[in-house]
PDB file of C-alpha atoms in Angstrom:
ATOM      1  CA  ASP A   1    -121.191 -16.315  95.504  1.00  0.00           C
ATOM      2  CA  GLN A   2    -123.242 -14.679  98.045  1.00  0.00           C
ATOM      3  CA  GLN A   3    -125.387 -17.155  99.854  1.00  0.00           C
ATOM      4  CA  VAL A   4    -127.188 -14.723 102.429  1.00  0.00           C
ATOM      5  CA  LYS A   5    -128.807 -11.563 100.914  1.00  0.00           C
ATOM      6  CA  GLN A   6    -130.609  -8.652 102.050  1.00  0.00           C
ATOM      7  CA  ASN A   7    -131.516  -6.676  99.386  1.00  0.00           C
ATOM      8  CA  SER A   8    -133.078  -3.711 100.848  1.00  0.00           C
ATOM      9  CA  PRO A   9    -129.643  -1.770 102.150  1.00  0.00           C
ATOM     10  CA  SER A  10    -132.217   0.576 104.342  1.00  0.00           C
ATOM     11  CA  LEU A  11    -135.825   0.652 105.825  1.00  0.00           C
ATOM     12  CA  SER A  12    -137.025   3.928 107.095  1.00  0.00           C
ATOM     13  CA  VAL A  13    -140.062   3.169 109.597  1.00  0.00           C
ATOM     14  CA  GLN A  14    -142.368   5.811 111.741  1.00  0.00           C
ATOM     15  CA  GLU A  15    -141.880   5.195 115.519  1.00  0.00           C
ATOM     16  CA  GLY A  16    -144.960   2.471 116.835  1.00  0.00           C
ATOM     17  CA  ARG A  17    -145.060   1.154 113.151  1.00  0.00           C
ATOM     18  CA  ILE A  18    -144.350  -2.322 112.180  1.00  0.00           C
ATOM     19  CA  SER A  19    -140.752  -2.716 110.866  1.00  0.00           C
ATOM     20  CA  ILE A  20    -140.212  -5.935 108.226  1.00  0.00           C
ATOM     21  CA  LEU A  21    -136.681  -6.802 107.165  1.00  0.00           C
ATOM     22  CA  ASN A  22    -136.313  -9.513 105.067  1.00  0.00           C
ATOM     23  CA  CYS A  23    -133.406 -12.141 103.843  1.00  0.00           C
ATOM     24  CA  ASP A  24    -133.171 -14.785 101.601  1.00  0.00           C
ATOM     25  CA  TYR A  25    -130.587 -17.806 101.247  1.00  0.00           C
ATOM     26  CA  THR A  26    -130.022 -20.373  98.771  1.00  0.00           C
ATOM     27  CA  ASN A  27    -128.009 -23.065 100.397  1.00  0.00           C
ATOM     28  CA  SER A  28    -130.453 -25.703 100.943  1.00  0.00           C
ATOM     29  CA  MET A  29    -128.386 -26.935 103.523  1.00  0.00           C
ATOM     30  CA  PHE A  30    -128.555 -24.016 106.688  1.00  0.00           C
ATOM     31  CA  ASP A  31    -131.222 -25.010 109.093  1.00  0.00           C
ATOM     32  CA  TYR A  32    -130.478 -22.187 111.447  1.00  0.00           C
ATOM     33  CA  PHE A  33    -131.049 -18.791 111.001  1.00  0.00           C
ATOM     34  CA  LEU A  34    -130.219 -15.508 113.226  1.00  0.00           C
ATOM     35  CA  TRP A  35    -130.623 -12.264 113.285  1.00  0.00           C
ATOM     36  CA  TYR A  36    -127.894  -9.641 114.744  1.00  0.00           C
ATOM     37  CA  LYS A  37    -128.716  -6.128 115.374  1.00  0.00           C
ATOM     38  CA  LYS A  38    -125.337  -3.526 115.093  1.00  0.00           C
ATOM     39  CA  TYR A  39    -124.695  -0.236 116.052  1.00  0.00           C
ATOM     40  CA  PRO A  40    -121.674   2.105 114.790  1.00  0.00           C
ATOM     41  CA  ALA A  41    -118.538   1.157 116.047  1.00  0.00           C
ATOM     42  CA  GLU A  42    -119.930  -1.872 118.148  1.00  0.00           C
ATOM     43  CA  GLY A  43    -120.027  -5.746 117.916  1.00  0.00           C
ATOM     44  CA  PRO A  44    -123.574  -7.331 116.655  1.00  0.00           C
ATOM     45  CA  THR A  45    -125.362  -8.227 119.698  1.00  0.00           C
ATOM     46  CA  PHE A  46    -127.752 -11.460 119.031  1.00  0.00           C
ATOM     47  CA  LEU A  47    -131.513 -10.873 118.682  1.00  0.00           C
ATOM     48  CA  ILE A  48    -133.790 -14.073 117.936  1.00  0.00           C
ATOM     49  CA  SER A  49    -132.979 -17.521 116.079  1.00  0.00           C
ATOM     50  CA  ILE A  50    -135.390 -19.833 114.312  1.00  0.00           C
ATOM     51  CA  SER A  51    -134.576 -23.494 113.689  1.00  0.00           C
ATOM     52  CA  SER A  52    -135.696 -25.133 110.477  1.00  0.00           C
ATOM     53  CA  ILE A  53    -138.355 -27.093 112.373  1.00  0.00           C
ATOM     54  CA  LYS A  54    -139.974 -24.236 113.096  1.00  0.00           C
ATOM     55  CA  ASP A  55    -142.025 -21.262 110.958  1.00  0.00           C
ATOM     56  CA  LYS A  56    -142.325 -18.625 113.380  1.00  0.00           C
ATOM     57  CA  ASN A  57    -140.320 -17.442 116.943  1.00  0.00           C
ATOM     58  CA  GLU A  58    -141.161 -14.864 118.770  1.00  0.00           C
ATOM     59  CA  ASP A  59    -139.693 -12.857 121.364  1.00  0.00           C
ATOM     60  CA  GLY A  60    -140.931  -9.802 122.746  1.00  0.00           C
ATOM     61  CA  ARG A  61    -141.044  -7.191 119.862  1.00  0.00           C
ATOM     62  CA  PHE A  62    -139.450  -9.150 117.708  1.00  0.00           C
ATOM     63  CA  THR A  63    -140.698 -11.975 115.738  1.00  0.00           C
ATOM     64  CA  VAL A  64    -138.976 -14.114 113.009  1.00  0.00           C
ATOM     65  CA  PHE A  65    -140.713 -15.786 110.357  1.00  0.00           C
ATOM     66  CA  LEU A  66    -139.416 -18.626 108.018  1.00  0.00           C
ATOM     67  CA  ASN A  67    -140.874 -19.820 104.678  1.00  0.00           C
ATOM     68  CA  LYS A  68    -138.171 -22.943 103.929  1.00  0.00           C
ATOM     69  CA  SER A  69    -139.835 -23.810  99.928  1.00  0.00           C
ATOM     70  CA  ALA A  70    -139.161 -19.603  99.214  1.00  0.00           C
ATOM     71  CA  LYS A  71    -136.147 -19.615 100.808  1.00  0.00           C
ATOM     72  CA  HIS A  72    -136.785 -16.665 102.651  1.00  0.00           C
ATOM     73  CA  LEU A  73    -136.929 -15.649 106.489  1.00  0.00           C
ATOM     74  CA  SER A  74    -138.731 -12.249 107.206  1.00  0.00           C
ATOM     75  CA  LEU A  75    -138.112 -10.053 111.186  1.00  0.00           C
ATOM     76  CA  HIS A  76    -140.787  -8.243 112.109  1.00  0.00           C
ATOM     77  CA  ILE A  77    -140.289  -5.634 114.955  1.00  0.00           C
ATOM     78  CA  VAL A  78    -143.677  -4.231 116.727  1.00  0.00           C
ATOM     79  CA  PRO A  79    -144.110  -1.917 117.481  1.00  0.00           C
ATOM     80  CA  SER A  80    -140.711   0.076 116.495  1.00  0.00           C
ATOM     81  CA  GLN A  81    -138.534   2.636 118.904  1.00  0.00           C
ATOM     82  CA  PRO A  82    -136.150   4.918 117.641  1.00  0.00           C
ATOM     83  CA  GLY A  83    -133.379   2.841 119.680  1.00  0.00           C
ATOM     84  CA  ASP A  84    -133.873   0.116 117.208  1.00  0.00           C
ATOM     85  CA  SER A  85    -132.406   2.342 114.643  1.00  0.00           C
ATOM     86  CA  ALA A  86    -129.179   0.242 113.695  1.00  0.00           C
ATOM     87  CA  VAL A  87    -127.952  -2.454 110.955  1.00  0.00           C
ATOM     88  CA  TYR A  88    -129.665  -5.202 111.138  1.00  0.00           C
ATOM     89  CA  PHE A  89    -127.888  -8.609 110.118  1.00  0.00           C
ATOM     90  CA  CYS A  90    -129.523 -11.946 109.184  1.00  0.00           C
ATOM     91  CA  ALA A  91    -127.361 -15.008 109.299  1.00  0.00           C
ATOM     92  CA  ALA A  92    -127.327 -18.690 108.774  1.00  0.00           C
ATOM     93  CA  THR A  93    -125.775 -22.027 109.660  1.00  0.00           C
ATOM     94  CA  GLY A  94    -126.298 -25.552 109.164  1.00  0.00           C
ATOM     95  CA  SER A  95    -126.120 -28.924 111.278  1.00  0.00           C
ATOM     96  CA  GLY A  96    -123.508 -30.041 108.802  1.00  0.00           C
ATOM     97  CA  THR A  97    -121.602 -27.218 109.607  1.00  0.00           C
ATOM     98  CA  SER A  98    -118.773 -28.804 111.707  1.00  0.00           C
ATOM     99  CA  TYR A  99    -117.750 -25.909 113.648  1.00  0.00           C
ATOM    100  CA  GLY A 100    -120.693 -23.601 113.272  1.00  0.00           C
ATOM    101  CA  LYS A 101    -119.629 -21.411 110.613  1.00  0.00           C
ATOM    102  CA  LEU A 102    -122.475 -18.533 110.097  1.00  0.00           C
ATOM    103  CA  THR A 103    -122.738 -17.075 106.603  1.00  0.00           C
ATOM    104  CA  PHE A 104    -124.023 -13.353 107.019  1.00  0.00           C
ATOM    105  CA  GLY A 105    -126.419 -11.175 104.295  1.00  0.00           C
ATOM    106  CA  GLN A 106    -124.806  -7.635 104.060  1.00  0.00           C
ATOM    107  CA  GLY A 107    -127.012  -5.503 106.492  1.00  0.00           C
ATOM    108  CA  THR A 108    -130.082  -3.465 106.520  1.00  0.00           C
ATOM    109  CA  ILE A 109    -130.080  -0.473 107.861  1.00  0.00           C
ATOM    110  CA  LEU A 110    -132.879   0.597 109.813  1.00  0.00           C
ATOM    111  CA  THR A 111    -134.439   4.222 110.820  1.00  0.00           C
ATOM    112  CA  VAL A 112    -137.274   4.736 113.256  1.00  0.00           C
ATOM    113  CA  HIS A 113    -138.586   8.088 113.114  1.00  0.00           C
ATOM    114  CA  PRO A 114    -140.117   9.907 115.972  1.00  0.00           C
TER     115      PRO A 114
ATOM    116  CA  GLU B   1    -125.474 -10.626 128.308  1.00  0.00           C
ATOM    117  CA  ALA B   2    -122.415 -12.283 126.571  1.00  0.00           C
ATOM    118  CA  ASP B   3    -119.002 -11.049 128.312  1.00  0.00           C
ATOM    119  CA  ILE B   4    -116.654 -11.031 125.442  1.00  0.00           C
ATOM    120  CA  TYR B   5    -113.830  -8.208 125.341  1.00  0.00           C
ATOM    121  CA  GLN B   6    -111.652  -6.498 122.290  1.00  0.00           C
ATOM    122  CA  THR B   7    -108.877  -4.271 123.018  1.00  0.00           C
ATOM    123  CA  PRO B   8    -107.943  -1.896 121.837  1.00  0.00           C
ATOM    124  CA  ARG B   9    -111.115  -0.579 120.696  1.00  0.00           C
ATOM    125  CA  TYR B  10    -109.451   1.699 117.999  1.00  0.00           C
ATOM    126  CA  LEU B  11    -105.914   1.501 116.677  1.00  0.00           C
ATOM    127  CA  VAL B  12    -104.393   3.838 114.307  1.00  0.00           C
ATOM    128  CA  ILE B  13    -100.606   2.457 113.345  1.00  0.00           C
ATOM    129  CA  GLY B  14     -98.269   2.952 110.503  1.00  0.00           C
ATOM    130  CA  THR B  15     -97.745   0.589 107.827  1.00  0.00           C
ATOM    131  CA  GLY B  16     -94.932  -2.597 108.621  1.00  0.00           C
ATOM    132  CA  LYS B  17     -95.818  -2.309 112.288  1.00  0.00           C
ATOM    133  CA  LYS B  18     -96.547  -5.856 114.430  1.00  0.00           C
ATOM    134  CA  ILE B  19     -99.806  -5.290 115.975  1.00  0.00           C
ATOM    135  CA  THR B  20    -102.077  -7.588 118.153  1.00  0.00           C
ATOM    136  CA  LEU B  21    -105.936  -7.309 118.861  1.00  0.00           C
ATOM    137  CA  GLU B  22    -106.854  -9.046 122.047  1.00  0.00           C
ATOM    138  CA  CYS B  23    -109.943 -11.047 122.697  1.00  0.00           C
ATOM    139  CA  SER B  24    -110.944 -12.666 125.821  1.00  0.00           C
ATOM    140  CA  GLN B  25    -114.405 -14.500 127.362  1.00  0.00           C
ATOM    141  CA  THR B  26    -115.482 -15.276 130.447  1.00  0.00           C
ATOM    142  CA  MET B  27    -118.086 -17.919 129.348  1.00  0.00           C
ATOM    143  CA  GLY B  28    -115.907 -20.622 129.437  1.00  0.00           C
ATOM    144  CA  HIS B  29    -117.036 -21.125 125.527  1.00  0.00           C
ATOM    145  CA  ASP B  30    -114.858 -23.548 123.681  1.00  0.00           C
ATOM    146  CA  LYS B  31    -114.993 -21.988 120.112  1.00  0.00           C
ATOM    147  CA  MET B  32    -113.703 -18.499 119.416  1.00  0.00           C
ATOM    148  CA  TYR B  33    -113.575 -16.932 115.809  1.00  0.00           C
ATOM    149  CA  TRP B  34    -112.354 -13.600 114.119  1.00  0.00           C
ATOM    150  CA  TYR B  35    -114.596 -11.844 111.631  1.00  0.00           C
ATOM    151  CA  GLN B  36    -113.731  -8.991 109.661  1.00  0.00           C
ATOM    152  CA  GLN B  37    -115.903  -6.708 108.384  1.00  0.00           C
ATOM    153  CA  ASP B  38    -115.666  -3.421 105.653  1.00  0.00           C
ATOM    154  CA  PRO B  39    -118.126  -0.539 106.021  1.00  0.00           C
ATOM    155  CA  GLY B  40    -121.353  -1.620 104.456  1.00  0.00           C
ATOM    156  CA  MET B  41    -120.122  -5.024 103.572  1.00  0.00           C
ATOM    157  CA  GLU B  42    -121.296  -8.100 105.258  1.00  0.00           C
ATOM    158  CA  LEU B  43    -118.938 -10.292 107.685  1.00  0.00           C
ATOM    159  CA  HIS B  44    -115.989 -12.339 106.865  1.00  0.00           C
ATOM    160  CA  LEU B  45    -114.993 -15.410 108.538  1.00  0.00           C
ATOM    161  CA  ILE B  46    -111.259 -15.310 108.779  1.00  0.00           C
ATOM    162  CA  HIS B  47    -110.046 -17.453 111.993  1.00  0.00           C
ATOM    163  CA  TYR B  48    -111.782 -20.133 113.855  1.00  0.00           C
ATOM    164  CA  SER B  49    -111.257 -22.190 116.752  1.00  0.00           C
ATOM    165  CA  TYR B  50    -112.575 -24.905 118.671  1.00  0.00           C
ATOM    166  CA  GLY B  51    -110.711 -25.247 121.534  1.00  0.00           C
ATOM    167  CA  VAL B  52    -107.182 -24.816 123.013  1.00  0.00           C
ATOM    168  CA  ASN B  53    -104.302 -25.180 120.229  1.00  0.00           C
ATOM    169  CA  SER B  54    -106.919 -25.321 117.393  1.00  0.00           C
ATOM    170  CA  THR B  55    -106.540 -22.619 115.328  1.00  0.00           C
ATOM    171  CA  GLU B  56    -108.168 -22.674 111.626  1.00  0.00           C
ATOM    172  CA  LYS B  57    -108.409 -20.382 108.857  1.00  0.00           C
ATOM    173  CA  GLY B  58    -111.791 -19.114 107.658  1.00  0.00           C
ATOM    174  CA  ASP B  59    -113.429 -18.541 104.324  1.00  0.00           C
ATOM    175  CA  LEU B  60    -111.858 -14.892 104.026  1.00  0.00           C
ATOM    176  CA  SER B  61    -108.087 -15.347 103.369  1.00  0.00           C
ATOM    177  CA  SER B  62    -106.361 -13.466 105.735  1.00  0.00           C
ATOM    178  CA  GLU B  63    -102.548 -12.545 106.388  1.00  0.00           C
ATOM    179  CA  SER B  64    -103.222 -12.442 109.993  1.00  0.00           C
ATOM    180  CA  THR B  65    -102.428 -15.609 112.400  1.00  0.00           C
ATOM    181  CA  VAL B  66    -104.234 -16.557 115.973  1.00  0.00           C
ATOM    182  CA  SER B  67    -103.351 -18.719 118.652  1.00  0.00           C
ATOM    183  CA  ARG B  68    -105.515 -20.234 121.418  1.00  0.00           C
ATOM    184  CA  ILE B  69    -103.199 -21.335 124.404  1.00  0.00           C
ATOM    185  CA  ARG B  70    -106.071 -20.607 126.805  1.00  0.00           C
ATOM    186  CA  THR B  71    -109.652 -21.093 126.667  1.00  0.00           C
ATOM    187  CA  GLU B  72    -110.722 -17.654 126.881  1.00  0.00           C
ATOM    188  CA  HIS B  73    -107.743 -15.974 124.861  1.00  0.00           C
ATOM    189  CA  PHE B  74    -107.715 -15.833 121.464  1.00  0.00           C
ATOM    190  CA  PRO B  75    -105.275 -13.035 120.035  1.00  0.00           C
ATOM    191  CA  LEU B  76    -105.086 -12.439 116.378  1.00  0.00           C
ATOM    192  CA  THR B  77    -101.593 -11.049 115.299  1.00  0.00           C
ATOM    193  CA  LEU B  78    -100.505  -9.087 112.383  1.00  0.00           C
ATOM    194  CA  GLU B  79     -96.536  -9.227 111.387  1.00  0.00           C
ATOM    195  CA  SER B  80     -96.471  -6.216 109.373  1.00  0.00           C
ATOM    196  CA  ALA B  81     -99.946  -3.835 109.093  1.00  0.00           C
ATOM    197  CA  ARG B  82    -100.894  -2.676 105.454  1.00  0.00           C
ATOM    198  CA  PRO B  83    -103.551   0.011 104.212  1.00  0.00           C
ATOM    199  CA  SER B  84    -104.892  -2.744 102.803  1.00  0.00           C
ATOM    200  CA  HIS B  85    -105.387  -4.191 106.539  1.00  0.00           C
ATOM    201  CA  THR B  86    -107.976  -1.534 106.980  1.00  0.00           C
ATOM    202  CA  SER B  87    -110.981  -2.756 108.772  1.00  0.00           C
ATOM    203  CA  GLN B  88    -112.978  -3.649 111.877  1.00  0.00           C
ATOM    204  CA  TYR B  89    -112.125  -6.927 113.410  1.00  0.00           C
ATOM    205  CA  LEU B  90    -115.143  -8.273 115.637  1.00  0.00           C
ATOM    206  CA  CYS B  91    -114.363 -11.526 117.713  1.00  0.00           C
ATOM    207  CA  ALA B  92    -116.820 -13.988 119.094  1.00  0.00           C
ATOM    208  CA  SER B  93    -117.608 -16.971 121.114  1.00  0.00           C
ATOM    209  CA  SER B  94    -119.880 -19.982 121.145  1.00  0.00           C
ATOM    210  CA  GLU B  95    -121.067 -22.677 122.981  1.00  0.00           C
ATOM    211  CA  TYR B  96    -122.166 -26.355 121.073  1.00  0.00           C
ATOM    212  CA  GLY B  97    -126.103 -25.886 120.680  1.00  0.00           C
ATOM    213  CA  GLY B  98    -126.322 -29.113 119.391  1.00  0.00           C
ATOM    214  CA  GLY B  99    -127.398 -29.791 115.653  1.00  0.00           C
ATOM    215  CA  GLY B 100    -125.486 -26.963 114.260  1.00  0.00           C
ATOM    216  CA  THR B 101    -127.563 -24.535 116.328  1.00  0.00           C
ATOM    217  CA  ASP B 102    -124.632 -22.616 118.033  1.00  0.00           C
ATOM    218  CA  THR B 103    -125.397 -18.877 118.634  1.00  0.00           C
ATOM    219  CA  GLN B 104    -122.202 -16.831 118.158  1.00  0.00           C
ATOM    220  CA  TYR B 105    -121.824 -13.692 120.639  1.00  0.00           C
ATOM    221  CA  PHE B 106    -119.749 -11.093 119.652  1.00  0.00           C
ATOM    222  CA  GLY B 107    -117.336  -8.356 121.160  1.00  0.00           C
ATOM    223  CA  PRO B 108    -117.257  -4.978 120.489  1.00  0.00           C
ATOM    224  CA  GLY B 109    -114.894  -4.965 117.627  1.00  0.00           C
ATOM    225  CA  THR B 110    -111.622  -3.047 116.962  1.00  0.00           C
ATOM    226  CA  ARG B 111    -111.211  -0.895 114.329  1.00  0.00           C
ATOM    227  CA  LEU B 112    -107.948  -0.628 112.285  1.00  0.00           C
ATOM    228  CA  THR B 113    -106.426   1.968 110.741  1.00  0.00           C
ATOM    229  CA  VAL B 114    -103.022   1.409 108.488  1.00  0.00           C
ATOM    230  CA  LEU B 115    -101.808   4.337 107.765  1.00  0.00           C
TER     231      LEU B 115
END
């Protein structure tokens, strides 16, 4: 049972435009969400997170939006840069998870063209 | 920048060999994790630890074992490697963020190939 889903395997955008990566979840116990960026042959790098008490969190070019009623979150990258090309994973966890377990989506490959 | 290290980065080994993947962190984090990831797939938790002398199995069944004798060190061992163990192994650590808001920081991973 896939509790965190990233339904778009890939996304291609032009440099300078907005990239929007989407993520859906099914477990209503999740209340903390994270986005990671991963280059091939490297470990994931933490980008940004959001708690369920918020609907938006911003950090530089990265903004994460959370729609709890729809169980949906999205990562916006503005403006997109070629160096942003990577695999993006969303992950979720809940306060009821005693060991901080993260459940990951399958990832979305973002390609930013110069 | 998180300080978490994994060695080796790449390992090609024959079936039946015993291997140990090393993971160390210098942040003093109590919690450490091992994930397995196949290409194009999500990360699956195979082991985790709350602290010294604490280890637990994760969601994905794994024939590997782990130990946590020191806070900074969390090695993973396969007693007898098989081709089905071919994968990328990622180590992570976190400090308690309160209310389940732990943020995990990952090492660079070990790409294991068993022939």
